[in-house]
GROMACS .gro file of C-alpha atoms in nm:
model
  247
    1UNK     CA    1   1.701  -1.665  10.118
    2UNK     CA    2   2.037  -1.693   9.941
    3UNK     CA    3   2.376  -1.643   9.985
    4UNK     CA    4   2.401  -1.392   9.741
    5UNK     CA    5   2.062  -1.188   9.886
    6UNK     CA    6   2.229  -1.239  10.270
    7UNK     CA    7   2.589  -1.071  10.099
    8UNK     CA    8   2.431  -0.797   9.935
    9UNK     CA    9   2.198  -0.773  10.206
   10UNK     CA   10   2.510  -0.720  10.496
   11UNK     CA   11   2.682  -0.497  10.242
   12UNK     CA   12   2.375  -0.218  10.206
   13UNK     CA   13   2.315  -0.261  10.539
   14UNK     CA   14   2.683  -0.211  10.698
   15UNK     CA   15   2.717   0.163  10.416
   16UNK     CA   16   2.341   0.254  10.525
   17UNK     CA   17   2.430   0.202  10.909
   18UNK     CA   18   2.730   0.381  10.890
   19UNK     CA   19   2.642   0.700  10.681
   20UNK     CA   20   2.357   0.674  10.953
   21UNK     CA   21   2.540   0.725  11.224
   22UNK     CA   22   2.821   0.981  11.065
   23UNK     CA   23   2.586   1.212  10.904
   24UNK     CA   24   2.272   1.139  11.029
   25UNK     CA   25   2.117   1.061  10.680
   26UNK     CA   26   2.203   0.908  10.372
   27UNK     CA   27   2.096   0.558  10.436
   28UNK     CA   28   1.885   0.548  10.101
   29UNK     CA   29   2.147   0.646   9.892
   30UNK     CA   30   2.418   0.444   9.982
   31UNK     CA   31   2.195   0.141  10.078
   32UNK     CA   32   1.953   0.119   9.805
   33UNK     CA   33   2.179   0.019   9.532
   34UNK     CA   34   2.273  -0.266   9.719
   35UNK     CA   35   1.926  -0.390   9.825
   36UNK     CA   36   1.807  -0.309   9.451
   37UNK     CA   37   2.041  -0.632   9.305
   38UNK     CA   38   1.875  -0.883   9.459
   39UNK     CA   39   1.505  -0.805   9.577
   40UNK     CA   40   1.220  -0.612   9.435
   41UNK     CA   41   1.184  -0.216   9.487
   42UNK     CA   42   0.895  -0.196   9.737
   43UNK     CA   43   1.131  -0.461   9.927
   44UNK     CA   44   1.414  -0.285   9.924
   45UNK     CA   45   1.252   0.023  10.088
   46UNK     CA   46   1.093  -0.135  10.351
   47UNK     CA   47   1.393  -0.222  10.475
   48UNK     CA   48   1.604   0.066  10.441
   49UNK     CA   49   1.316   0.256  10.590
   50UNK     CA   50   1.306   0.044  10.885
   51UNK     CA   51   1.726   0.052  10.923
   52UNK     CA   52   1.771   0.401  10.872
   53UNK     CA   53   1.468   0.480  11.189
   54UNK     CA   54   1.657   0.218  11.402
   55UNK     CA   55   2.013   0.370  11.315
   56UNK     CA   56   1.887   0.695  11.365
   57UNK     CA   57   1.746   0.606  11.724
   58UNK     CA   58   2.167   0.544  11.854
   59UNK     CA   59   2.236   0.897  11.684
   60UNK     CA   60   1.916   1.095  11.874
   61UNK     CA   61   2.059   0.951  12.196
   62UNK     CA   62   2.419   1.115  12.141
   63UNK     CA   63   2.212   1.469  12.066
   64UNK     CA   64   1.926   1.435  12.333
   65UNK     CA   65   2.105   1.720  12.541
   66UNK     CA   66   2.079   1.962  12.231
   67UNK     CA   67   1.728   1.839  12.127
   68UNK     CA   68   1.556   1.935  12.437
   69UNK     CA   69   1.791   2.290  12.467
   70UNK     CA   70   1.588   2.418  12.132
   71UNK     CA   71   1.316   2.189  12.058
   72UNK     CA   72   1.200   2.545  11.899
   73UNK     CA   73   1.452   2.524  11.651
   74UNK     CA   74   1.354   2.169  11.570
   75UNK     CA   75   0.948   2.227  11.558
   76UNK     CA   76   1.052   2.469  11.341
   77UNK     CA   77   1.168   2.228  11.032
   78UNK     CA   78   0.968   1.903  11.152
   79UNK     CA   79   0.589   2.055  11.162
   80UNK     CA   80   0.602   2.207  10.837
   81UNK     CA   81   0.746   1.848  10.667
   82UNK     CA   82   0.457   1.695  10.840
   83UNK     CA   83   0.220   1.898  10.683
   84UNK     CA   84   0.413   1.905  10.308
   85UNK     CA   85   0.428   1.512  10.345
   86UNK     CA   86   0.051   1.450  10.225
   87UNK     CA   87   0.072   1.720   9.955
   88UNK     CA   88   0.423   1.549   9.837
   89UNK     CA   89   0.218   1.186   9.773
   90UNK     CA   90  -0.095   1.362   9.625
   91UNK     CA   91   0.170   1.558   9.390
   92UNK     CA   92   0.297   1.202   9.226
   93UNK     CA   93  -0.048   1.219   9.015
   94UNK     CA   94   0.143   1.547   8.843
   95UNK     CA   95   0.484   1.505   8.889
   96UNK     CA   96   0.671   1.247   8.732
   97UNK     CA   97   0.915   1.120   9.060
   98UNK     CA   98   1.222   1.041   8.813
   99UNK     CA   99   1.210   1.428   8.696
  100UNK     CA  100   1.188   1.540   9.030
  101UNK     CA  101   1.498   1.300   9.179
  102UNK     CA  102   1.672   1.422   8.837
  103UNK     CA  103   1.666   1.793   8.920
  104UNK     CA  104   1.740   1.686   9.297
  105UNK     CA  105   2.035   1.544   9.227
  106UNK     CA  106   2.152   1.807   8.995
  107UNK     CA  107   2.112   2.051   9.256
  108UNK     CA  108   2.306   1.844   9.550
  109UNK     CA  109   2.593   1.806   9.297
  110UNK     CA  110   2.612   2.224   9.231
  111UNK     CA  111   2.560   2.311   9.554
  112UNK     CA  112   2.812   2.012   9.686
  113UNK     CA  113   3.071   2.092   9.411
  114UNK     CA  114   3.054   2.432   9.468
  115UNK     CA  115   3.098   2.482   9.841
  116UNK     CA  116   3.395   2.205   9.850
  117UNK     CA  117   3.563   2.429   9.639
  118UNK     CA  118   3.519   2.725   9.842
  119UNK     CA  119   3.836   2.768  10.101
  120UNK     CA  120   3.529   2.966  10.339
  121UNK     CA  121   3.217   2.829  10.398
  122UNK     CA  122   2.925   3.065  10.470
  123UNK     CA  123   2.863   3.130  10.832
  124UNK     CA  124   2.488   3.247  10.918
  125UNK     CA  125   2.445   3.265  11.241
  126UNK     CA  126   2.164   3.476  11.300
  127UNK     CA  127   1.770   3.295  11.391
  128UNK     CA  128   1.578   3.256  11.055
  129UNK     CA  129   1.281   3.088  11.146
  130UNK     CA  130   1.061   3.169  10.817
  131UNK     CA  131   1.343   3.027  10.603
  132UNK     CA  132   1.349   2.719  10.838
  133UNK     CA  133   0.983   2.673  10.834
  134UNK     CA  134   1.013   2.733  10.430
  135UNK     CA  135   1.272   2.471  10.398
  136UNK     CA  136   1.108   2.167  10.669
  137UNK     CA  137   0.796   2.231  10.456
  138UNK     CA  138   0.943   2.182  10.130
  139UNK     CA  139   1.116   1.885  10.274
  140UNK     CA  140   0.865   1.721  10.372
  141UNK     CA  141   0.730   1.790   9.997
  142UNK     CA  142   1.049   1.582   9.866
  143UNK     CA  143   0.974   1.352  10.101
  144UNK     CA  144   0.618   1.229  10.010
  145UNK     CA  145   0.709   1.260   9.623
  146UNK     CA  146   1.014   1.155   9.623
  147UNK     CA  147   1.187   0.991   9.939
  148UNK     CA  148   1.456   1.289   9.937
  149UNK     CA  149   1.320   1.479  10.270
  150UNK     CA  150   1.693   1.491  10.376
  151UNK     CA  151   1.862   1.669  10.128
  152UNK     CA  152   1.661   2.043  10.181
  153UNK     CA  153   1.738   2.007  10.596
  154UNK     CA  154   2.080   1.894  10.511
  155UNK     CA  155   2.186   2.158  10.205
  156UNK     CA  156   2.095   2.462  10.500
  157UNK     CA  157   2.206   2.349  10.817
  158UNK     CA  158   2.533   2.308  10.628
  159UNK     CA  159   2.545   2.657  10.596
  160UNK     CA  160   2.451   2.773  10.950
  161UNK     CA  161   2.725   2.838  11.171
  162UNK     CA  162   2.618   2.549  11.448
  163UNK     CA  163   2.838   2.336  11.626
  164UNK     CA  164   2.819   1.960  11.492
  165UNK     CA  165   2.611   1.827  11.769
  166UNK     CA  166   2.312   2.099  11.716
  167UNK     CA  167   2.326   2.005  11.407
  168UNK     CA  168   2.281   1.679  11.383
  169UNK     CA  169   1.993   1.790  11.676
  170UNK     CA  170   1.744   1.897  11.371
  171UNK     CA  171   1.887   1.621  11.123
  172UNK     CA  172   1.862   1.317  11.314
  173UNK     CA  173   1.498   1.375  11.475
  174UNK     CA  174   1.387   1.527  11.141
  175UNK     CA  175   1.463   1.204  10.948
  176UNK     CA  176   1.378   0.960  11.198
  177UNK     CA  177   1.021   1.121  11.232
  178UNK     CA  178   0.939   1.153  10.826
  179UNK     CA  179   1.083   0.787  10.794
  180UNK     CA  180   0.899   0.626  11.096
  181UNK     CA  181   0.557   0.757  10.908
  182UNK     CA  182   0.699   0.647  10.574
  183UNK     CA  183   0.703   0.304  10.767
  184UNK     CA  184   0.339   0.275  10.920
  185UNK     CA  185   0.225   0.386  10.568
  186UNK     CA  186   0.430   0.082  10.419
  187UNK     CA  187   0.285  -0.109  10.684
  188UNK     CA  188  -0.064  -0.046  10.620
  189UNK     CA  189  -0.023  -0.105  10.244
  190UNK     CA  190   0.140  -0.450  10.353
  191UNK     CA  191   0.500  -0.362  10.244
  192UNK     CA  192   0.636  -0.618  10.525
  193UNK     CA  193   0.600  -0.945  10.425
  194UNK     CA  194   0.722  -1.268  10.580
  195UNK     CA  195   1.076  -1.269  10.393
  196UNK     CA  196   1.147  -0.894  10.445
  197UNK     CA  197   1.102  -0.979  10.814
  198UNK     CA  198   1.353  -1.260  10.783
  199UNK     CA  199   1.569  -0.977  10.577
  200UNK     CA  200   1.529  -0.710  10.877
  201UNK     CA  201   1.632  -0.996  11.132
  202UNK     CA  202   2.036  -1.009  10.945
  203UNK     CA  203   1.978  -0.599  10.864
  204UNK     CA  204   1.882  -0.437  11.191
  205UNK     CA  205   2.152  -0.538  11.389
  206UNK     CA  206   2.425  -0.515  11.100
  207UNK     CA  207   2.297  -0.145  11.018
  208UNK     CA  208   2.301  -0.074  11.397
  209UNK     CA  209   2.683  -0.206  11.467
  210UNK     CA  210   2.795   0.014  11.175
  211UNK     CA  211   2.623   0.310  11.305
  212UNK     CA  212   2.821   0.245  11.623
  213UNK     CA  213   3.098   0.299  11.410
  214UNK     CA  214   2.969   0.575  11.225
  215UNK     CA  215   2.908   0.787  11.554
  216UNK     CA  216   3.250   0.708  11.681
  217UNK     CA  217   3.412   0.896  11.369
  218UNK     CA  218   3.150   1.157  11.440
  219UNK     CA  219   3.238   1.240  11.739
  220UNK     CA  220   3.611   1.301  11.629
  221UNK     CA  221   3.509   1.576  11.384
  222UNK     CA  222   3.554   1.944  11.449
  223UNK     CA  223   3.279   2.137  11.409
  224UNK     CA  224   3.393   2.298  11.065
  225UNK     CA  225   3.519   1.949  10.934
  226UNK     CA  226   3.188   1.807  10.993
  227UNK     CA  227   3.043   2.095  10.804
  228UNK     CA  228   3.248   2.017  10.511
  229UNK     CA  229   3.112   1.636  10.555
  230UNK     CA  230   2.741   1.701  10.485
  231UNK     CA  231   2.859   1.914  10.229
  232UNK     CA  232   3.070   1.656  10.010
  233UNK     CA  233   2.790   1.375  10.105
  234UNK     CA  234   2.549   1.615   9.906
  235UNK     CA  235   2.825   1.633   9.655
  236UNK     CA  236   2.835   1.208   9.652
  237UNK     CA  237   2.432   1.162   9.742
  238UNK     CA  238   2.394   1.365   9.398
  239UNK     CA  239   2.630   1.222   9.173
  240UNK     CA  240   2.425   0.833   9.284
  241UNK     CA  241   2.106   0.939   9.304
  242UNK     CA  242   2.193   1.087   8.911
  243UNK     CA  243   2.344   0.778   8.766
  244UNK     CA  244   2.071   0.558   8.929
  245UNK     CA  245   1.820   0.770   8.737
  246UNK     CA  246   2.013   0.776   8.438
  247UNK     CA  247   2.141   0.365   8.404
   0.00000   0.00000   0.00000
């Protein structure tokens, strides 16, 4: 373990922790990069799968009130990914992944660039459970194929006229369930060798401090100006996801 791996290492892990515990997602895309410079893919992963579960865990507790008010609402989004998770891994024999993340990311910068722009943001606050089930399931689709589960869950709860802390009541739990699978299936392919241990001992607790800090800035958001947050993260999660595709 170097000084260099250690740096880049408390970097990734401090942006991942933090976009954790703000947005409740995220930790991939601002991690990754990081985590990418100085250690091998599969590696890198493992980690930020393990980081973003453990971050996520500090931002369930802040939301547990509105979690068991409509665990409906939540069931609603998470069964459906569970199910489209399988179908997602068995669709990398026909899909090519770096397609799929291509088109991704040129939809999270439309819709991102397009709603920041708009002075009103769309308010729909009537139940649509089909369209929920329709978008968990899909999610969980992204998921398998492509590690992107979050970006379906986040693009339309951004447009439903919830307060901040419901929310973040389907986001959090949603990601923190398809990721802690992702992680037994990395652990039963042997993804978590001796040295990524050593890596999560200096990245769990770094990732977890920054979420602190991540929730505290959550908290002071309005409702609408939280809104506008996932919204502009798409916008950002996009525009990486594409030039890490493209360079």
């Amino acid at each position: 373990m170097t000084s260099e791996q250690i740096l880049y290492l408390v970097i990734g892990s401090i942006a991942g922790g933090f976009i954790n515990g703000l947005a409740a997602f995220g930790t991939s895309l601002f991690a990754l990069g990081f985590f990418l410079t100085v250690m091998p893919a599969l590696e890198a992963v493992a980690i930020i799968v393990v980081i973003s579960v453990t971050s996520g865990l500090q931002g369930l507790w802040i939301v547990r009130k509105s979690i068991a008010a409509n665990p409906r609402r939540l069931a609603r989004f998470l069964m459906p990914a569970i199910l489209g998770i399988p179908l997602g891994i068995a669709s990398l024999k026909q899909i090519d992944a770096s397609v799929l993340k291509l088109l991704i990311a040129f939809f999270l910068i439309l819709y991102g660039g397009f709603f920041t722009l708009r002075r009103n943001l769309p308010k729909i606050d009537h139940p649509t459970p089909l369209i929920d089930c329709v978008v968990g399931f899909f999610a969980g689709i992204l998921g398998g194929a492509a590690s992107l589960s979050g970006a379906l869950p986040t693009m339309w709860c951004a447009m439903r006229a919830w307060p901040k802390v419901e929310t973040r009541a389907v986001l959090q739990p949603f990601n923190v369930t398809v990721l802690s699978l992702t992680a037994v299936l990395l652990a039963l392919n042997g993804a978590y060798q001796p040295r990524t241990l050593w890596f999560l001992c200096i990245a769990i607790p770094t990732a977890m401090i920054s979420a602190q800090l991540g929730i505290f800035v959550f908290r002071q958001l309005s409702d609408s100006a939280f809104r506008r947050l996932l919204i502009a993260i798409c916008f950002v999660s996009g525009a990486v996801l594409l030039a890490r595709e493209l360079l």
